[in-house]
mmCIF file of C-alpha atoms and ligand atoms in Angstrom:
data_model
loop_
_atom_site.group_PDB
_atom_site.id
_atom_site.type_symbol
_atom_site.label_atom_id
_atom_site.label_comp_id
_atom_site.label_asym_id
_atom_site.label_seq_id
_atom_site.Cartn_x
_atom_site.Cartn_y
_atom_site.Cartn_z
ATOM 1 C CA MET A 1 0.000 0.000 0.000
ATOM 2 C CA SER A 2 1.260 3.449 -0.870
ATOM 3 C CA LEU A 3 1.824 5.638 2.163
ATOM 4 C CA ASP A 4 2.093 8.830 0.086
ATOM 5 C CA ARG A 5 -0.968 10.493 1.554
ATOM 6 C CA TYR A 6 0.448 9.968 5.057
ATOM 7 C CA ASN A 7 3.822 11.478 4.160
ATOM 8 C CA ARG A 8 3.747 14.189 6.868
ATOM 9 C CA GLN A 9 2.876 11.597 9.504
ATOM 10 C CA VAL A 10 5.583 9.162 8.314
ATOM 11 C CA LEU A 11 8.099 12.011 8.561
ATOM 12 C CA PHE A 12 7.251 12.326 12.251
ATOM 13 C CA SER A 13 10.065 10.148 13.519
ATOM 14 C CA ALA A 14 8.289 8.583 16.522
ATOM 15 C CA LEU A 15 5.866 6.975 14.070
ATOM 16 C CA GLY A 16 7.900 6.561 10.890
ATOM 17 C CA GLU A 17 7.006 4.126 8.136
ATOM 18 C CA GLU A 18 6.611 1.166 10.474
ATOM 19 C CA GLY A 19 4.255 3.051 12.789
ATOM 20 C CA GLN A 20 2.180 4.179 9.823
ATOM 21 C CA GLN A 21 1.958 0.664 8.421
ATOM 22 C CA ARG A 22 0.731 -0.591 11.773
ATOM 23 C CA ILE A 23 -1.852 2.218 11.898
ATOM 24 C CA CYS A 24 -3.040 1.222 8.420
ATOM 25 C CA ARG A 25 -3.569 -2.368 9.618
ATOM 26 C CA ALA A 26 -5.277 -1.403 12.893
ATOM 27 C CA THR A 27 -8.938 -1.560 13.904
ATOM 28 C CA ALA A 28 -10.379 1.154 16.140
ATOM 29 C CA VAL A 29 -13.822 1.479 17.687
ATOM 30 C CA VAL A 30 -15.254 4.930 18.375
ATOM 31 C CA ALA A 31 -17.939 4.402 21.011
ATOM 32 C CA GLY A 32 -20.395 7.283 20.704
ATOM 33 C CA CYS A 33 -20.217 9.883 17.958
ATOM 34 C CA GLY A 34 -21.248 13.211 19.431
ATOM 35 C CA ALA A 35 -18.753 16.020 19.940
ATOM 36 C CA LEU A 36 -15.848 13.934 21.259
ATOM 37 C CA GLY A 37 -16.585 11.093 18.844
ATOM 38 C CA SER A 38 -16.659 13.507 15.876
ATOM 39 C CA ALA A 39 -13.192 14.793 16.727
ATOM 40 C CA ILE A 40 -11.858 11.305 17.467
ATOM 41 C CA ALA A 41 -13.256 9.615 14.347
ATOM 42 C CA ASN A 42 -12.153 12.492 12.120
ATOM 43 C CA ALA A 43 -8.567 12.307 13.399
ATOM 44 C CA LEU A 44 -8.367 8.494 13.209
ATOM 45 C CA ALA A 45 -9.817 8.324 9.689
ATOM 46 C CA ARG A 46 -7.437 10.958 8.355
ATOM 47 C CA ALA A 47 -4.489 9.286 10.103
ATOM 48 C CA GLY A 48 -5.279 6.121 8.136
ATOM 49 C CA VAL A 49 -6.555 3.676 10.766
ATOM 50 C CA GLY A 50 -7.381 0.765 8.472
ATOM 51 C CA SER A 51 -10.720 -0.197 9.939
ATOM 52 C CA LEU A 52 -12.940 2.185 11.856
ATOM 53 C CA ARG A 53 -16.195 1.216 13.593
ATOM 54 C CA VAL A 54 -18.262 4.228 14.681
ATOM 55 C CA ILE A 55 -21.158 3.474 17.034
ATOM 56 C CA ASP A 56 -23.921 5.883 18.029
ATOM 57 C CA ARG A 57 -27.551 5.589 19.116
ATOM 58 C CA ASP A 58 -28.787 9.097 18.332
ATOM 59 C CA VAL A 59 -29.889 11.400 15.510
ATOM 60 C CA VAL A 60 -28.283 14.680 14.365
ATOM 61 C CA GLU A 61 -30.018 17.752 15.827
ATOM 62 C CA GLU A 62 -29.471 21.458 15.237
ATOM 63 C CA SER A 63 -28.152 22.054 18.762
ATOM 64 C CA ASN A 64 -25.348 19.535 18.058
ATOM 65 C CA LEU A 65 -23.813 21.567 15.262
ATOM 66 C CA HIS A 66 -21.848 24.078 17.352
ATOM 67 C CA ARG A 67 -19.476 21.328 18.486
ATOM 68 C CA GLN A 68 -20.104 18.066 16.574
ATOM 69 C CA VAL A 69 -17.870 18.829 13.609
ATOM 70 C CA LEU A 70 -18.680 15.802 11.441
ATOM 71 C CA PHE A 71 -22.277 16.955 10.939
ATOM 72 C CA ASP A 72 -24.010 19.762 9.036
ATOM 73 C CA GLU A 73 -27.438 21.321 8.493
ATOM 74 C CA GLN A 74 -28.271 18.891 5.695
ATOM 75 C CA ASP A 75 -27.768 15.879 8.019
ATOM 76 C CA CYS A 76 -30.109 17.603 10.436
ATOM 77 C CA ARG A 77 -32.819 18.226 7.786
ATOM 78 C CA GLU A 78 -32.566 14.585 6.699
ATOM 79 C CA ASN A 79 -32.932 13.304 10.294
ATOM 80 C CA LEU A 80 -29.832 11.154 9.807
ATOM 81 C CA PRO A 81 -28.569 8.913 12.591
ATOM 82 C CA LYS A 82 -25.153 10.198 13.648
ATOM 83 C CA ALA A 83 -23.455 6.895 12.794
ATOM 84 C CA VAL A 84 -24.847 7.065 9.240
ATOM 85 C CA ALA A 85 -23.840 10.715 8.725
ATOM 86 C CA ALA A 86 -20.392 10.044 10.234
ATOM 87 C CA GLN A 87 -19.782 7.054 7.972
ATOM 88 C CA ALA A 88 -20.530 9.166 4.874
ATOM 89 C CA LYS A 89 -18.266 12.066 5.973
ATOM 90 C CA LEU A 90 -15.375 9.828 6.995
ATOM 91 C CA ARG A 91 -15.495 7.918 3.694
ATOM 92 C CA LEU A 92 -15.237 11.250 1.870
ATOM 93 C CA ALA A 93 -12.227 12.198 4.003
ATOM 94 C CA ASN A 94 -10.424 8.901 3.386
ATOM 95 C CA SER A 95 -11.629 6.368 0.825
ATOM 96 C CA SER A 96 -8.659 4.055 1.421
ATOM 97 C CA ILE A 97 -9.892 2.819 4.804
ATOM 98 C CA ALA A 98 -12.943 0.785 5.856
ATOM 99 C CA VAL A 99 -15.500 2.802 7.841
ATOM 100 C CA THR A 100 -18.599 1.213 9.351
ATOM 101 C CA GLY A 101 -21.277 3.259 11.088
ATOM 102 C CA VAL A 102 -23.375 1.246 13.541
ATOM 103 C CA VAL A 103 -26.681 2.696 14.775
ATOM 104 C CA THR A 104 -27.192 1.066 18.134
ATOM 105 C CA ASP A 105 -27.196 1.555 21.877
ATOM 106 C CA ILE A 106 -24.105 0.086 23.538
ATOM 107 C CA ASN A 107 -25.389 -2.265 26.244
ATOM 108 C CA PRO A 108 -24.306 -5.386 28.149
ATOM 109 C CA ALA A 109 -25.856 -7.651 25.530
ATOM 110 C CA ASN A 110 -23.907 -6.279 22.548
ATOM 111 C CA VAL A 111 -20.774 -4.548 23.866
ATOM 112 C CA GLU A 112 -18.436 -7.533 23.527
ATOM 113 C CA GLN A 113 -19.477 -8.080 19.936
ATOM 114 C CA LEU A 114 -19.097 -4.355 19.185
ATOM 115 C CA ILE A 115 -15.492 -4.223 20.420
ATOM 116 C CA ALA A 116 -14.467 -7.610 18.964
ATOM 117 C CA GLY A 117 -11.230 -7.415 16.990
ATOM 118 C CA ALA A 118 -10.439 -3.862 18.109
ATOM 119 C CA ASP A 119 -6.857 -2.781 18.770
ATOM 120 C CA VAL A 120 -8.229 0.201 20.675
ATOM 121 C CA VAL A 121 -11.599 1.573 21.813
ATOM 122 C CA VAL A 122 -12.046 5.323 22.155
ATOM 123 C CA ASP A 123 -14.709 6.805 24.404
ATOM 124 C CA GLY A 124 -17.052 9.298 22.784
ATOM 125 C CA THR A 125 -19.992 8.461 25.061
ATOM 126 C CA ASP A 126 -21.852 10.955 27.205
ATOM 127 C CA ASN A 127 -22.542 8.886 30.316
ATOM 128 C CA PHE A 128 -20.751 6.910 33.004
ATOM 129 C CA GLU A 129 -22.932 3.821 32.827
ATOM 130 C CA THR A 130 -21.714 3.134 29.298
ATOM 131 C CA ARG A 131 -18.113 4.004 30.232
ATOM 132 C CA PHE A 132 -18.095 1.480 33.088
ATOM 133 C CA LEU A 133 -19.552 -1.071 30.715
ATOM 134 C CA LEU A 134 -16.824 -0.358 28.133
ATOM 135 C CA ASN A 135 -14.270 -0.603 30.941
ATOM 136 C CA ASP A 136 -15.536 -4.063 31.921
ATOM 137 C CA ALA A 137 -15.573 -5.323 28.350
ATOM 138 C CA CYS A 138 -12.133 -3.884 27.511
ATOM 139 C CA VAL A 139 -10.441 -5.177 30.693
ATOM 140 C CA LYS A 140 -12.054 -8.606 30.199
ATOM 141 C CA HIS A 141 -10.714 -8.878 26.656
ATOM 142 C CA GLY A 142 -7.443 -7.001 27.217
ATOM 143 C CA VAL A 143 -8.293 -4.190 24.785
ATOM 144 C CA PRO A 144 -6.781 -0.740 25.518
ATOM 145 C CA TRP A 145 -9.269 2.113 25.665
ATOM 146 C CA VAL A 146 -9.138 5.874 26.042
ATOM 147 C CA TYR A 147 -11.607 7.534 28.399
ATOM 148 C CA GLY A 148 -12.689 11.114 27.719
ATOM 149 C CA GLY A 149 -15.353 13.507 28.939
ATOM 150 C CA ALA A 150 -16.089 17.190 28.420
ATOM 151 C CA VAL A 151 -18.604 19.583 29.981
ATOM 152 C CA GLY A 152 -18.608 23.353 30.507
ATOM 153 C CA SER A 153 -15.017 24.416 29.902
ATOM 154 C CA THR A 154 -13.382 21.359 31.491
ATOM 155 C CA GLY A 155 -12.411 18.073 29.941
ATOM 156 C CA MET A 156 -10.833 14.949 31.373
ATOM 157 C CA THR A 157 -9.051 12.001 29.809
ATOM 158 C CA MET A 158 -7.174 8.853 30.791
ATOM 159 C CA THR A 159 -5.650 6.039 28.775
ATOM 160 C CA ILE A 160 -6.316 2.528 30.034
ATOM 161 C CA VAL A 161 -4.056 -0.342 29.009
ATOM 162 C CA PRO A 162 -5.336 -3.470 30.809
ATOM 163 C CA GLY A 163 -2.607 -5.160 32.799
ATOM 164 C CA GLN A 164 -0.369 -2.103 32.531
ATOM 165 C CA THR A 165 -2.265 0.937 33.849
ATOM 166 C CA PRO A 166 -5.175 1.475 36.282
ATOM 167 C CA CYS A 167 -8.640 0.982 34.811
ATOM 168 C CA LEU A 168 -11.605 3.334 35.197
ATOM 169 C CA ARG A 169 -12.837 1.438 38.295
ATOM 170 C CA CYS A 170 -9.410 1.600 39.932
ATOM 171 C CA VAL A 171 -9.735 5.402 39.854
ATOM 172 C CA PHE A 172 -13.510 5.967 40.109
ATOM 173 C CA GLU A 173 -15.108 3.125 42.048
ATOM 174 C CA SER A 174 -18.594 3.549 40.613
ATOM 175 C CA PRO A 175 -20.560 5.878 38.335
ATOM 176 C CA PRO A 176 -21.929 9.054 39.941
ATOM 177 C CA ALA A 177 -25.609 8.849 40.930
ATOM 178 C CA PRO A 178 -27.975 10.009 38.178
ATOM 179 C CA GLY A 179 -28.359 13.774 38.202
ATOM 180 C CA MET A 180 -25.276 14.308 40.391
ATOM 181 C CA SER A 181 -22.790 15.254 37.689
ATOM 182 C CA PRO A 182 -23.173 18.165 35.269
ATOM 183 C CA THR A 183 -24.015 17.363 31.651
ATOM 184 C CA CYS A 184 -23.715 19.383 28.446
ATOM 185 C CA GLU A 185 -27.481 19.863 28.544
ATOM 186 C CA THR A 186 -27.507 21.348 32.044
ATOM 187 C CA ALA A 187 -24.124 23.092 32.260
ATOM 188 C CA GLY A 188 -23.513 23.826 28.566
ATOM 189 C CA ILE A 189 -20.197 23.332 26.831
ATOM 190 C CA LEU A 190 -17.597 25.430 25.050
ATOM 191 C CA GLY A 191 -17.708 24.252 21.438
ATOM 192 C CA ALA A 192 -13.914 24.121 21.124
ATOM 193 C CA LEU A 193 -13.442 21.875 24.179
ATOM 194 C CA PRO A 194 -14.406 18.486 22.671
ATOM 195 C CA GLY A 195 -11.964 19.160 19.838
ATOM 196 C CA VAL A 196 -9.123 19.476 22.355
ATOM 197 C CA ILE A 197 -10.073 16.415 24.419
ATOM 198 C CA GLY A 198 -11.148 14.296 21.418
ATOM 199 C CA ASN A 199 -7.906 14.949 19.562
ATOM 200 C CA TRP A 200 -5.916 14.136 22.715
ATOM 201 C CA GLN A 201 -7.791 10.810 22.879
ATOM 202 C CA ALA A 202 -7.196 10.186 19.171
ATOM 203 C CA SER A 203 -3.492 10.830 19.620
ATOM 204 C CA GLU A 204 -3.354 8.280 22.452
ATOM 205 C CA ALA A 205 -5.270 5.782 20.292
ATOM 206 C CA LEU A 206 -2.817 6.300 17.428
ATOM 207 C CA LYS A 207 0.139 5.548 19.721
ATOM 208 C CA ILE A 208 -1.546 2.252 20.596
ATOM 209 C CA CYS A 209 -2.362 1.453 16.946
ATOM 210 C CA ALA A 210 1.256 2.221 16.013
ATOM 211 C CA GLY A 211 2.525 -0.268 18.584
ATOM 212 C CA ARG A 212 3.875 2.455 20.859
ATOM 213 C CA ARG A 213 2.153 1.646 24.159
ATOM 214 C CA ASP A 214 5.333 2.847 25.837
ATOM 215 C CA ALA A 215 4.425 6.404 24.839
ATOM 216 C CA VAL A 216 0.864 6.581 26.219
ATOM 217 C CA CYS A 217 -0.031 9.036 28.967
ATOM 218 C CA THR A 218 -0.135 7.229 32.308
ATOM 219 C CA GLN A 219 -1.872 10.020 34.202
ATOM 220 C CA LEU A 220 -5.400 11.317 34.571
ATOM 221 C CA VAL A 221 -5.423 14.707 32.849
ATOM 222 C CA THR A 222 -7.882 17.584 33.219
ATOM 223 C CA ILE A 223 -7.888 20.657 30.994
ATOM 224 C CA ASP A 224 -9.921 23.804 31.707
ATOM 225 C CA LEU A 225 -10.000 25.919 28.566
ATOM 226 C CA TRP A 226 -11.481 28.926 30.399
ATOM 227 C CA THR A 227 -8.938 29.226 33.210
ATOM 228 C CA CYS A 228 -6.232 27.628 31.032
ATOM 229 C CA GLU A 229 -5.425 25.254 33.865
ATOM 230 C CA VAL A 230 -3.963 21.884 32.907
ATOM 231 C CA ARG A 231 -3.631 19.336 35.698
ATOM 232 C CA GLN A 232 -2.122 15.867 35.750
ATOM 233 C CA PHE A 233 -2.949 13.366 38.487
ATOM 234 C CA ASN A 234 -0.626 10.492 39.146
ATOM 235 C CA VAL A 235 -2.947 7.486 39.370
ATOM 236 C CA ALA A 236 -0.307 4.796 38.848
ATOM 237 C CA GLY A 237 -0.710 3.495 42.423
ATOM 238 C CA ALA A 238 -4.479 3.062 42.104
ATOM 239 C CA ARG A 239 -4.117 -0.313 40.433
ATOM 240 C CA ASP A 240 -1.465 -1.848 42.680
ATOM 241 C CA GLN A 241 -2.708 -0.483 45.999
ATOM 242 C CA GLY A 242 -6.429 -0.816 45.383
ATOM 243 C CA SER A 243 -8.720 -3.802 45.256
ATOM 244 C CA CYS A 244 -10.460 -3.088 41.969
ATOM 245 C CA PRO A 245 -13.267 -5.644 41.393
ATOM 246 C CA CYS A 246 -12.600 -5.432 37.667
ATOM 247 C CA CYS A 247 -8.760 -5.685 37.465
ATOM 248 C CA HIS A 248 -8.092 -7.702 40.633
ATOM 249 C CA SER A 249 -11.108 -9.982 41.024
ATOM 250 C CA ARG A 250 -12.149 -10.006 37.362
ATOM 251 C CA ARG A 251 -15.730 -9.384 38.415
ATOM 252 C CA PHE A 252 -17.368 -7.577 35.508
ATOM 253 C CA GLU A 253 -20.455 -6.281 37.257
ATOM 254 C CA PHE A 254 -21.567 -3.848 34.578
ATOM 255 C CA LEU A 255 -21.219 -6.477 31.893
ATOM 256 C CA GLU A 256 -22.963 -9.241 33.802
ATOM 257 C CA GLY A 257 -25.295 -7.674 36.322
ATOM 258 C CA LYS A 258 -27.368 -5.234 34.368
ATOM 259 C CA ALA A 259 -28.400 -7.120 31.296
ATOM 260 C CA ALA A 260 -32.039 -6.778 32.261
ATOM 261 C CA SER A 261 -32.036 -2.968 32.210
ATOM 262 C CA THR A 262 -33.904 -1.900 29.105
ATOM 263 C CA SER A 263 -35.152 1.595 29.882
ATOM 264 C CA THR A 264 -32.856 4.489 30.576
ATOM 265 C CA GLY A 265 -33.529 8.135 31.304
ATOM 266 C CA LEU A 266 -31.203 10.068 28.997
ATOM 267 C CA CYS A 267 -29.357 12.356 31.355
ATOM 268 C CA GLY A 268 -30.289 16.024 31.080
ATOM 269 C CA ARG A 269 -32.258 15.483 27.892
ATOM 270 C CA HIS A 270 -35.850 15.217 29.124
ATOM 271 C CA ALA A 271 -35.987 11.926 27.266
ATOM 272 C CA VAL A 272 -36.132 8.198 27.920
ATOM 273 C CA GLN A 273 -34.699 5.418 25.799
ATOM 274 C CA ILE A 274 -36.636 2.169 25.521
ATOM 275 C CA ASN A 275 -34.602 -0.772 24.279
ATOM 276 C CA PRO A 276 -36.532 -4.070 24.164
ATOM 277 C CA ARG A 277 -33.402 -5.955 22.942
ATOM 278 C CA THR A 278 -35.582 -8.518 21.278
ATOM 279 C CA GLY A 279 -33.176 -8.864 18.403
ATOM 280 C CA GLY A 280 -36.180 -8.430 16.129
ATOM 281 C CA ALA A 281 -36.387 -6.047 13.194
ATOM 282 C CA LEU A 282 -39.163 -3.491 12.978
ATOM 283 C CA ASP A 283 -40.828 -2.687 9.641
ATOM 284 C CA LEU A 284 -40.754 1.110 9.907
ATOM 285 C CA GLN A 285 -42.904 1.736 6.825
ATOM 286 C CA ALA A 286 -45.666 -0.598 8.036
ATOM 287 C CA LEU A 287 -45.594 1.019 11.480
ATOM 288 C CA ALA A 288 -45.729 4.483 9.860
ATOM 289 C CA ALA A 289 -48.824 3.493 7.876
ATOM 290 C CA ARG A 290 -50.511 2.235 11.043
ATOM 291 C CA LEU A 291 -49.653 5.410 12.963
ATOM 292 C CA ARG A 292 -50.904 7.699 10.166
ATOM 293 C CA ALA A 293 -54.301 6.071 10.609
ATOM 294 C CA ASN A 294 -54.283 6.947 14.322
ATOM 295 C CA ALA A 295 -55.969 10.327 14.909
ATOM 296 C CA ALA A 296 -54.031 10.966 18.120
ATOM 297 C CA VAL A 297 -50.673 10.707 16.350
ATOM 298 C CA SER A 298 -49.161 13.524 14.304
ATOM 299 C CA ALA A 299 -46.010 14.454 12.367
ATOM 300 C CA VAL A 300 -45.253 10.901 11.186
ATOM 301 C CA VAL A 301 -42.012 10.876 9.162
ATOM 302 C CA ALA A 302 -40.308 7.651 8.114
ATOM 303 C CA SER A 303 -36.972 7.085 6.406
ATOM 304 C CA ARG A 304 -34.748 4.093 5.803
ATOM 305 C CA PHE A 305 -33.069 4.733 9.156
ATOM 306 C CA LEU A 306 -35.796 5.820 11.526
ATOM 307 C CA LEU A 307 -39.408 6.799 12.153
ATOM 308 C CA LYS A 308 -40.455 9.965 13.984
ATOM 309 C CA PHE A 309 -43.881 10.879 15.305
ATOM 310 C CA THR A 310 -45.597 12.838 18.050
ATOM 311 C CA ALA A 311 -48.202 11.395 20.403
ATOM 312 C CA PRO A 312 -50.022 12.848 23.409
ATOM 313 C CA SER A 313 -48.430 12.292 26.821
ATOM 314 C CA ALA A 314 -50.407 10.546 29.551
ATOM 315 C CA ASP A 315 -51.199 13.748 31.461
ATOM 316 C CA THR A 316 -51.318 16.042 28.450
ATOM 317 C CA GLY A 317 -54.117 18.227 29.773
ATOM 318 C CA SER A 318 -52.712 19.358 33.111
ATOM 319 C CA GLN A 319 -49.118 19.316 31.899
ATOM 320 C CA GLN A 320 -49.829 21.576 28.956
ATOM 321 C CA GLN A 321 -51.766 24.000 31.110
ATOM 322 C CA THR A 322 -48.883 24.226 33.542
ATOM 323 C CA GLU A 323 -46.389 24.672 30.767
ATOM 324 C CA ALA A 324 -48.545 27.275 29.059
ATOM 325 C CA ALA A 325 -48.886 29.144 32.369
ATOM 326 C CA ARG A 326 -45.135 29.105 32.891
ATOM 327 C CA GLY A 327 -44.463 29.768 29.230
ATOM 328 C CA THR A 328 -41.441 27.520 29.519
ATOM 329 C CA LEU A 329 -41.910 24.989 26.794
ATOM 330 C CA PRO A 330 -43.398 26.711 23.747
ATOM 331 C CA GLY A 331 -44.330 24.278 21.029
ATOM 332 C CA GLN A 332 -43.414 21.198 23.061
ATOM 333 C CA GLN A 333 -46.538 19.128 23.413
ATOM 334 C CA GLY A 334 -46.765 15.451 24.113
ATOM 335 C CA LEU A 335 -44.129 12.882 23.396
ATOM 336 C CA GLU A 336 -41.788 12.940 20.412
ATOM 337 C CA PHE A 337 -40.818 9.417 19.359
ATOM 338 C CA THR A 338 -37.749 8.445 17.344
ATOM 339 C CA VAL A 339 -37.913 4.731 16.531
ATOM 340 C CA PHE A 340 -35.080 2.660 15.031
ATOM 341 C CA PRO A 341 -35.274 -0.577 13.017
ATOM 342 C CA ASP A 342 -33.849 -2.564 15.990
ATOM 343 C CA CYS A 343 -37.061 -1.719 17.949
ATOM 344 C CA ARG A 344 -35.236 0.860 20.072
ATOM 345 C CA ALA A 345 -36.993 4.188 20.705
ATOM 346 C CA ILE A 346 -35.964 7.529 22.159
ATOM 347 C CA ILE A 347 -38.989 9.281 23.640
ATOM 348 C CA LYS A 348 -38.619 13.010 24.244
ATOM 349 C CA GLY A 349 -40.890 15.051 26.465
ATOM 350 C CA THR A 350 -40.715 12.932 29.613
ATOM 351 C CA THR A 351 -38.228 11.710 32.191
ATOM 352 C CA ASP A 352 -40.745 9.225 33.593
ATOM 353 C CA VAL A 353 -39.640 5.732 32.556
ATOM 354 C CA THR A 354 -43.063 4.239 33.332
ATOM 355 C CA GLU A 355 -44.856 6.802 31.193
ATOM 356 C CA ALA A 356 -42.389 6.192 28.358
ATOM 357 C CA ARG A 357 -42.822 2.406 28.570
ATOM 358 C CA THR A 358 -46.601 2.764 28.571
ATOM 359 C CA ALA A 359 -46.499 5.033 25.534
ATOM 360 C CA TYR A 360 -44.114 2.634 23.770
ATOM 361 C CA ALA A 361 -46.466 -0.267 24.360
ATOM 362 C CA LYS A 362 -49.432 1.796 23.202
ATOM 363 C CA TYR A 363 -48.041 3.152 19.932
ATOM 364 C CA ILE A 364 -45.338 0.651 18.928
ATOM 365 C CA GLY A 365 -46.366 -2.497 20.738
ATOM 366 C CA ALA A 366 -44.708 -4.236 23.651
HETATM 367 ZN ZN1 ZN B 1 -9.210 -1.651 37.787
#
């Protein structure tokens, strides 16, 4: 294979021709393709990572565009799943690599299959439950992964090489309780921040792909772009001194213990995800036809990738009166469904899991 297009990277002596050839043969998984994932996938594709798997469960929205650099207004108008839009953009950036976009929710039932064959997994997720799950799966299978998070003006990252460095559970014993940590939806985010953190993560991933594990960062790093404070925490002792259930006892609690969880409130988004994990495929066009015949349902739009519609919420009357009185939620009435062919649905307009499950059963079928 000609390495001409990677000439400037080959000239960088720490990589050289051998490092580049290894990168070209490597497989990387980008778990989550929002702001961090956009930056990560963009950097890895352009660097020539031979096989790139980009996984995301969500759809491009206008409020994503200030920071999620792989997407544009057209993707938004077309209601494209992020993994589909990302796959198209990355193939345009580099046609010599294999890029696969996967529209799915990463969960205990599919995570091991999703990371199979990966030389490195890079974290572009937006929640700790999925990160602890990735941590379990990666430690179990000995796959290095690069944690990253960004909110407000502060980002954090750590590279995890199983058997060599502390894992996520060595450093943070368990995920924060729901609602206890700030999210981009509640605290906002500086649009430039995910670019900084995501490219840091991509750089770490490229070291691993190039066979240079000796060069990875062994510390937990935080960067505040507003105060310009960069801090490094020495966490090396956390693995040897601690009693991490994951590294030491090889108990993979997130992988094994939570397989039954199928409904999740999406943090800070006033939305709930329902994932029946039946393995069945939904005929979106047939469902759309059925919903169009239902007088209570409106705004039914179906594409190859998803089906959107709006349905009344359980307590529509009182809720709308309250909202109208407060004037807080203009135009937001009822529940906005986004349904995917794998039977998964994201239901906006509620944080009540029971209400969302009831509505799912009513309009889609249990
Ligand atoms: Zn550990």
